[in-house]
Short mmCIF file of C-alpha atoms in Angstrom, two decimals:
data_model
loop_
_atom_site.label_atom_id
_atom_site.label_comp_id
_atom_site.label_asym_id
_atom_site.label_seq_id
_atom_site.Cartn_x
_atom_site.Cartn_y
_atom_site.Cartn_z
CA MET A 1 73.78 83.01 -0.75
CA THR A 2 70.91 85.40 -1.08
CA GLY A 3 67.66 86.09 0.67
CA LYS A 4 68.82 88.31 3.53
CA GLU A 5 65.82 90.54 3.04
CA GLN A 6 63.61 87.64 4.11
CA ILE A 7 65.10 87.38 7.59
CA ASN A 8 65.20 89.87 10.42
CA LYS A 9 68.75 90.92 11.22
CA LYS A 10 69.16 89.23 14.57
CA LYS A 11 72.58 89.55 16.18
CA ILE A 12 74.37 86.20 16.34
CA LEU A 13 77.57 85.51 18.27
CA ILE A 14 79.48 82.28 17.56
CA PHE A 15 82.41 80.91 19.55
CA HIS A 16 84.26 78.47 17.27
CA PRO A 17 87.62 76.67 17.51
CA ALA A 18 89.35 77.99 14.36
CA LEU A 19 88.87 79.54 10.94
CA ALA A 20 88.73 76.57 8.56
CA PRO A 21 88.65 76.95 4.76
CA TYR A 22 85.68 74.59 4.46
CA ARG A 23 83.65 76.73 6.92
CA ILE A 24 84.07 80.06 5.13
CA ASP A 25 81.11 79.79 2.75
CA GLN A 26 78.75 78.71 5.52
CA LEU A 27 79.81 81.61 7.76
CA ASN A 28 79.72 84.12 4.89
CA ALA A 29 76.15 83.02 4.16
CA LEU A 30 75.22 83.50 7.81
CA GLY A 31 76.81 86.93 7.65
CA GLU A 32 74.36 87.86 4.90
CA LEU A 33 71.36 86.64 6.86
CA PHE A 34 72.27 87.97 10.30
CA ASP A 35 74.36 90.54 12.11
CA LEU A 36 77.08 87.97 12.72
CA GLU A 37 80.23 87.99 14.80
CA VAL A 38 82.49 84.94 15.12
CA VAL A 39 85.13 84.59 17.83
CA PHE A 40 87.81 82.00 17.03
CA LEU A 41 89.54 80.27 19.95
CA LEU A 42 92.67 79.19 18.04
CA ASP A 43 94.81 81.30 15.73
CA LYS A 44 94.98 78.53 13.13
CA LEU A 45 93.46 75.16 12.37
CA TRP A 46 95.56 72.17 13.37
CA ASN A 47 96.98 70.13 10.46
CA PHE A 48 96.32 72.88 7.88
CA ASN A 49 99.34 74.72 6.54
CA ILE A 50 97.35 77.61 5.11
CA ASP A 51 97.98 81.34 5.05
CA ASN A 52 95.49 82.69 7.60
CA ARG A 53 95.79 86.16 6.13
CA LYS A 54 94.41 84.89 2.83
CA LEU A 55 91.61 83.08 4.65
CA GLN A 56 90.73 86.31 6.45
CA GLU A 57 90.44 88.05 3.08
CA GLU A 58 87.73 85.54 2.13
CA CYS A 59 85.63 86.36 5.21
CA ARG A 60 82.67 88.71 4.81
CA PHE A 61 81.66 88.61 8.46
CA LYS A 62 83.00 90.27 11.59
CA ASN A 63 85.48 88.05 13.40
CA SER A 64 88.12 88.16 16.11
CA PHE A 65 90.34 85.83 18.14
CA LEU A 66 90.19 84.94 21.83
CA LEU A 67 93.40 83.09 22.69
CA LYS A 68 93.86 83.58 26.44
CA GLY A 69 93.08 80.44 28.43
CA PHE A 70 94.10 76.81 28.60
CA ARG A 71 93.99 73.63 26.55
CA HIS A 72 93.68 70.13 28.03
CA LYS A 73 93.84 67.02 25.83
CA GLY A 74 92.58 68.96 22.85
CA ARG A 75 89.81 70.64 24.83
CA LEU A 76 89.78 74.43 24.94
CA PHE A 77 88.66 76.96 27.48
CA ARG A 78 89.11 80.67 26.94
CA PHE A 79 88.93 83.52 29.43
CA GLY A 80 86.95 86.58 28.39
CA MET A 81 83.84 85.02 26.83
CA TYR A 82 81.46 86.72 29.27
CA ARG A 83 83.10 90.08 28.59
CA ILE A 84 82.62 89.62 24.84
CA ILE A 85 78.97 88.67 25.32
CA ARG A 86 78.37 91.85 27.34
CA GLU A 87 80.10 93.96 24.67
CA VAL A 88 78.41 92.40 21.63
CA LYS A 89 74.93 92.07 23.20
CA PRO A 90 73.82 89.27 20.84
CA ASP A 91 70.32 87.84 20.56
CA ILE A 92 71.60 84.27 20.21
CA ILE A 93 74.95 82.68 21.16
CA PHE A 94 76.42 79.49 19.71
CA GLY A 95 79.11 77.23 21.05
CA TYR A 96 80.39 74.07 19.40
CA GLU A 97 79.77 70.41 20.18
CA TYR A 98 79.44 69.64 23.92
CA SER A 99 82.70 71.43 24.61
CA PHE A 100 83.86 73.40 27.65
CA THR A 101 82.75 76.47 25.69
CA THR A 102 79.20 75.19 25.33
CA GLN A 103 79.10 74.05 28.97
CA TYR A 104 80.21 77.51 30.10
CA LEU A 105 77.45 79.16 28.03
CA ILE A 106 74.89 76.81 29.57
CA LEU A 107 76.21 77.65 33.05
CA LEU A 108 76.01 81.40 32.41
CA LYS A 109 72.39 81.04 31.36
CA THR A 110 71.47 78.65 34.17
CA VAL A 111 72.73 81.03 36.88
CA GLY A 112 71.11 84.01 35.17
CA PHE A 113 74.23 85.89 34.01
CA ILE A 114 72.95 85.86 30.43
CA ARG A 115 69.41 85.78 29.09
CA GLN A 116 70.14 85.06 25.42
CA LYS A 117 69.15 81.86 23.69
CA VAL A 118 72.05 79.42 23.46
CA GLY A 119 72.81 76.86 20.75
CA SER A 120 75.62 74.63 19.58
CA PHE A 121 77.05 73.31 16.30
CA ILE A 122 76.96 69.50 16.50
CA ASP A 123 79.01 67.86 13.73
CA ASP A 124 78.19 64.22 14.58
CA SER A 125 77.26 61.80 11.82
CA PRO A 126 74.19 59.55 12.28
CA ASP A 127 76.49 56.66 13.27
CA ILE A 128 78.27 58.73 15.92
CA CYS A 129 74.90 59.85 17.30
CA ILE A 130 73.73 56.26 17.74
CA ASN A 131 77.04 54.73 18.81
CA VAL A 132 78.05 57.43 21.25
CA GLN A 133 81.78 57.30 21.99
CA SER A 134 81.65 56.97 25.79
CA ALA A 135 79.34 56.96 28.77
CA LEU A 136 80.75 60.35 29.79
CA ARG A 137 79.96 61.88 26.41
CA ALA A 138 76.47 60.39 26.53
CA PHE A 139 75.91 61.93 29.97
CA ILE A 140 77.19 65.36 28.86
CA ARG A 141 75.12 65.21 25.68
CA ASN A 142 71.94 64.27 27.54
CA ARG A 143 72.47 67.06 30.05
CA SER A 144 73.37 69.66 27.43
CA VAL A 145 70.48 69.03 25.03
CA ARG A 146 67.99 69.75 27.82
CA HIS A 147 69.46 73.25 28.24
CA LEU A 148 70.18 74.24 24.62
CA ASP A 149 67.65 76.26 22.65
CA PHE A 150 69.07 75.30 19.24
CA LEU A 151 71.20 72.58 17.67
CA VAL A 152 72.90 72.97 14.29
CA VAL A 153 73.39 69.54 12.72
CA MET A 154 74.67 68.12 9.43
CA SER A 155 71.74 66.12 8.07
CA GLU A 156 68.03 65.38 8.29
CA GLU A 157 68.86 61.97 9.72
CA VAL A 158 70.74 63.53 12.64
CA SER A 159 67.89 66.01 13.10
CA ARG A 160 65.40 63.15 13.38
CA PHE A 161 67.66 61.40 15.89
CA TYR A 162 67.61 64.39 18.23
CA GLN A 163 63.88 64.97 17.80
CA GLU A 164 63.03 61.35 18.54
CA SER A 165 65.65 60.67 21.21
CA PHE A 166 65.27 63.89 23.20
CA SER A 167 61.71 64.99 22.36
CA ILE A 168 62.85 68.37 21.08
CA GLN A 169 60.95 70.25 18.42
CA LYS A 170 61.93 70.36 14.76
CA LYS A 171 62.13 74.15 14.92
CA GLN A 172 64.98 73.82 17.43
CA VAL A 173 67.16 71.76 15.07
CA ILE A 174 68.81 73.57 12.14
CA VAL A 175 70.05 71.28 9.37
CA SER A 176 73.10 72.98 7.90
CA PRO A 177 75.79 70.72 6.40
CA ILE A 178 79.27 72.13 5.77
CA LEU A 179 78.96 72.99 2.09
CA GLN A 180 81.41 74.99 0.05
CA LEU A 181 80.37 76.98 -3.01
CA PRO A 182 81.40 75.76 -6.48
CA GLU A 183 81.99 79.31 -7.70
CA ARG A 184 84.63 79.92 -5.03
CA LEU A 185 86.51 76.62 -5.31
CA ARG A 186 86.49 76.59 -9.13
CA ARG A 187 87.00 80.28 -9.81
CA ASP A 188 90.67 80.14 -10.91
CA GLN A 189 89.88 77.56 -13.56
CA GLU A 190 92.91 78.09 -15.78
CA LYS A 191 95.33 77.71 -12.87
CA ILE A 192 93.59 74.60 -11.55
CA GLU A 193 93.58 72.99 -15.00
CA SER A 194 97.30 73.74 -15.42
CA ILE A 195 98.06 72.07 -12.09
CA ALA A 196 95.87 69.10 -13.06
CA LEU A 197 97.84 68.61 -16.28
CA ASN A 198 101.07 68.61 -14.26
CA HIS A 199 99.65 65.90 -11.99
CA ILE A 200 98.71 63.80 -15.03
CA ARG A 201 102.20 64.13 -16.51
CA ASN A 202 104.11 63.66 -13.26
CA PHE A 203 102.22 60.52 -12.22
CA GLN A 204 101.45 59.12 -15.69
CA LEU A 205 97.71 59.09 -15.21
CA LYS A 206 96.52 59.55 -18.80
CA GLY A 207 94.34 56.73 -20.05
CA LYS A 208 94.04 55.18 -16.60
CA THR A 209 90.92 54.96 -14.46
CA THR A 210 92.06 56.81 -11.34
CA ILE A 211 90.24 56.92 -8.00
CA LEU A 212 91.29 59.54 -5.47
CA PHE A 213 91.32 59.62 -1.66
CA VAL A 214 92.14 62.83 0.22
CA GLY A 215 92.72 62.97 3.97
CA ARG A 216 94.82 61.85 6.88
CA PHE A 217 96.14 58.29 6.99
CA ILE A 218 94.71 57.44 10.40
CA PRO A 219 92.72 54.44 11.71
CA GLU A 220 89.36 56.19 11.39
CA LYS A 221 89.79 56.50 7.62
CA ALA A 222 90.11 52.68 7.34
CA LEU A 223 92.45 52.77 4.33
CA PRO A 224 94.29 49.52 5.24
CA LEU A 225 90.97 47.63 5.44
CA PHE A 226 89.71 49.18 2.21
CA ILE A 227 92.86 48.41 0.19
CA SER A 228 93.00 44.85 1.54
CA THR A 229 89.38 44.31 0.54
CA ILE A 230 89.79 45.56 -3.04
CA SER A 231 93.36 44.28 -3.54
CA ASN A 232 92.45 41.50 -5.98
CA PHE A 233 90.38 43.89 -8.08
CA LEU A 234 93.29 46.35 -8.19
CA ALA A 235 95.80 43.65 -9.08
CA GLU A 236 93.72 42.19 -11.89
CA ARG A 237 92.49 45.40 -13.50
CA GLU A 238 94.79 46.95 -16.06
CA ASN A 239 95.23 50.73 -16.26
CA PHE A 240 93.63 51.25 -12.87
CA LEU A 241 95.07 53.43 -10.10
CA LEU A 242 94.25 54.40 -6.53
CA VAL A 243 95.79 57.75 -5.53
CA LEU A 244 96.06 58.46 -1.80
CA VAL A 245 96.70 62.15 -1.17
CA GLY A 246 97.72 62.89 2.40
CA GLU A 247 99.94 61.68 5.20
CA GLY A 248 99.58 60.15 8.65
CA SER A 249 100.32 57.39 11.13
CA ASP A 250 99.03 54.57 8.91
CA MET A 251 101.53 55.28 6.11
CA ASP A 252 103.92 52.41 6.98
CA GLN A 253 101.04 49.95 7.31
CA LEU A 254 99.63 51.05 3.95
CA LYS A 255 102.98 50.63 2.21
CA THR A 256 103.35 47.18 3.77
CA ILE A 257 99.95 46.13 2.43
CA VAL A 258 100.78 47.49 -1.01
CA ASN A 259 104.01 45.48 -0.99
CA GLU A 260 102.42 42.27 0.31
CA LYS A 261 99.52 42.45 -2.16
CA LYS A 262 101.92 43.29 -5.03
CA LEU A 263 100.13 46.56 -5.76
CA GLU A 264 103.21 48.63 -6.54
CA GLY A 265 102.29 50.94 -9.37
CA LYS A 266 98.58 50.51 -8.62
CA VAL A 267 98.52 52.58 -5.41
CA ILE A 268 100.23 55.98 -5.50
CA PHE A 269 101.28 58.13 -2.52
CA PRO A 270 101.95 61.60 -3.98
CA GLY A 271 102.02 63.36 -0.59
CA LYS A 272 99.93 66.05 1.08
CA TYR A 273 98.35 68.81 -1.01
CA GLN A 274 96.22 71.82 -0.13
CA GLY A 275 94.56 74.73 -1.91
CA LYS A 276 94.74 74.80 -5.69
CA GLU A 277 97.35 72.02 -5.76
CA LEU A 278 94.68 69.80 -4.18
CA PHE A 279 91.97 71.12 -6.48
CA GLY A 280 94.19 70.07 -9.37
CA TRP A 281 93.83 66.47 -8.21
CA TYR A 282 90.04 66.73 -8.14
CA ALA A 283 90.15 68.18 -11.67
CA CYS A 284 92.14 65.34 -13.26
CA VAL A 285 91.04 62.02 -11.74
CA SER A 286 88.12 59.72 -12.58
CA GLY A 287 86.36 59.37 -9.23
CA PHE A 288 86.67 59.75 -5.46
CA VAL A 289 86.42 57.45 -2.43
CA LEU A 290 85.96 57.99 1.31
CA PRO A 291 86.05 54.65 3.22
CA SER A 292 85.92 56.02 6.79
CA LEU A 293 84.60 54.02 9.71
CA SER A 294 83.97 57.25 11.64
CA GLU A 295 83.54 60.66 10.00
CA THR A 296 81.58 63.59 11.39
CA PHE A 297 80.92 64.91 7.90
CA GLY A 298 83.72 64.70 5.33
CA ALA A 299 84.15 68.05 3.58
CA VAL A 300 86.28 66.32 0.92
CA VAL A 301 83.12 64.67 -0.43
CA ASN A 302 81.59 68.09 -1.00
CA GLU A 303 84.81 69.23 -2.70
CA ALA A 304 84.93 66.19 -4.98
CA LEU A 305 81.31 66.69 -6.04
CA ILE A 306 82.00 70.36 -6.74
CA PHE A 307 84.69 69.28 -9.22
CA GLY A 308 82.30 66.89 -10.96
CA LEU A 309 83.59 63.64 -9.46
CA LYS A 310 81.34 60.72 -8.64
CA VAL A 311 81.93 59.58 -5.05
CA LEU A 312 82.04 56.16 -3.41
CA CYS A 313 81.18 57.16 0.15
CA SER A 314 81.15 55.22 3.41
CA LYS A 315 77.77 54.92 5.09
CA PHE A 316 79.46 56.10 8.29
CA ALA A 317 80.35 59.54 6.88
CA GLY A 318 77.95 62.40 7.48
CA ALA A 319 78.51 63.53 3.89
CA SER A 320 76.78 60.37 2.66
CA CYS A 321 73.64 62.54 2.79
CA LEU A 322 74.98 64.28 -0.35
CA ILE A 323 75.15 61.06 -2.38
CA ASN A 324 72.39 59.98 -4.74
CA PRO A 325 72.16 57.53 -7.68
CA GLY A 326 73.30 60.27 -10.04
CA ASN A 327 76.56 61.16 -8.28
CA GLY A 328 77.85 58.06 -6.54
CA GLU A 329 77.41 55.04 -4.31
CA ILE A 330 77.15 54.52 -0.54
CA PHE A 331 78.83 51.41 0.90
CA ASN A 332 79.59 49.68 4.18
CA PRO A 333 83.39 49.41 4.58
CA LEU A 334 82.94 46.78 7.31
CA ASP A 335 81.13 44.48 4.86
CA SER A 336 83.66 43.09 2.36
CA ALA A 337 80.99 41.79 -0.02
CA ASP A 338 79.19 45.13 -0.08
CA THR A 339 82.49 46.99 -0.52
CA LEU A 340 83.52 44.82 -3.48
CA GLU A 341 80.11 44.99 -5.13
CA LYS A 342 79.79 48.76 -4.82
CA PHE A 343 83.44 49.41 -5.68
CA SER A 344 83.23 47.29 -8.81
CA ARG A 345 80.00 48.91 -10.00
CA PHE A 346 81.35 52.36 -9.17
CA SER A 347 84.64 51.74 -10.98
CA TYR A 348 83.00 50.56 -14.20
CA SER A 349 80.92 53.76 -14.27
CA LEU A 350 84.04 55.95 -14.45
CA GLN A 351 85.98 57.27 -17.42
CA PRO A 352 89.78 57.01 -17.78
CA VAL A 353 91.80 60.19 -17.28
CA GLY A 354 91.77 62.24 -20.47
CA GLU A 355 91.42 65.93 -21.19
CA VAL A 356 91.19 68.43 -18.36
CA ASN A 357 88.25 70.75 -18.91
CA LEU A 358 86.29 72.03 -15.93
CA THR A 359 83.82 73.79 -18.24
CA LYS A 360 82.65 70.35 -19.38
CA ARG A 361 82.89 68.77 -15.94
CA LEU A 362 79.98 70.34 -14.09
CA PRO A 363 79.44 70.09 -10.32
CA LEU A 364 77.46 67.05 -9.16
CA ILE A 365 75.91 68.72 -6.13
CA ASP A 366 72.54 70.40 -5.76
CA ASP A 367 72.07 74.07 -4.96
CA HIS A 368 71.18 74.20 -1.24
CA THR A 369 70.65 77.97 -1.04
CA GLN A 370 66.92 77.99 -0.39
CA GLN A 371 67.11 75.10 2.04
CA PHE A 372 69.87 76.93 3.93
CA ILE A 373 67.69 80.03 4.24
CA TYR A 374 64.67 77.98 5.29
CA GLU A 375 66.59 76.20 8.06
CA TRP A 376 68.22 79.30 9.53
CA ARG A 377 64.90 81.17 9.55
CA LYS A 378 64.08 78.97 12.55
CA LEU A 379 66.11 81.46 14.61
CA THR A 380 63.58 84.17 13.85
CA VAL A 381 60.41 82.30 14.84
#
């Protein structure tokens, strides 16, 4: 992203759980706009078998790791944060969610140990904002928002929720969805196309309308419900495939449904793919679906759009904010009639798998560069 000359070089310090591939472009863009340092609290992202050294090579911002501390039921606390703050001397500090890290930053400011402004990255979708997971989380959220100077959220809808529910000003809420750049994901086009052709041959996709899902097979993704709802459509439609890329606890249940609904050959489980092997799937299929009942954002929607795929996206996914009449449909996976109607209309808009040519398959996502700059300029006001 460009435009760094438009923003004063404030020093920003971010404490974040781990270096994730889908965060790199966002953090690189922040590194252009600000004097940025990111401290990661884990040495690698859970459930991602990715070479961290290669990820580090993609980073154009100062970063380090803080690994000393404890972890309780997935919640992290690291010793040494105050020392880093004193060394870096940032203007603004960010934590993440309403975590122990964010609570510690709020405590440091409340007792006067730090004077910097404090913010947090909140990845909740609109549905998660409204249907808060527990009374404890609601209490912590209500307490935290009163003490935070900035929130970084995924969509305008979430921004409006915080403004209306907590009477905070628009200038305090930065709308910054997790967006990856097409030029980075698509840059090794020849390699990706070669992998895509292998997928087509190995799974006999040519001439078939093929819809892709990518993610973990867990209850939140609602794959059993989705497949059960569309099972008759799948069974009756010739040359139609659903490809589920991933793995997880719902695998046995999914295979049982496929067997009971006589969908063998219509639903394919190729396994888990990452990196260019995954990009090859985006490059060869007809469309993409995300049927989640709970999804903070859904970076896979952004990835699918980057590779020119129309997306059938659950209304409960934060990434539904990226969908418009030109690139997909939004549906309610809890409403079988709505799911069938939208799925049918979506399916008939797709083309069967044919040639693989990313030059002809342009991204279906808008350029958010200027909006990104506009939102993050709120830190300089």
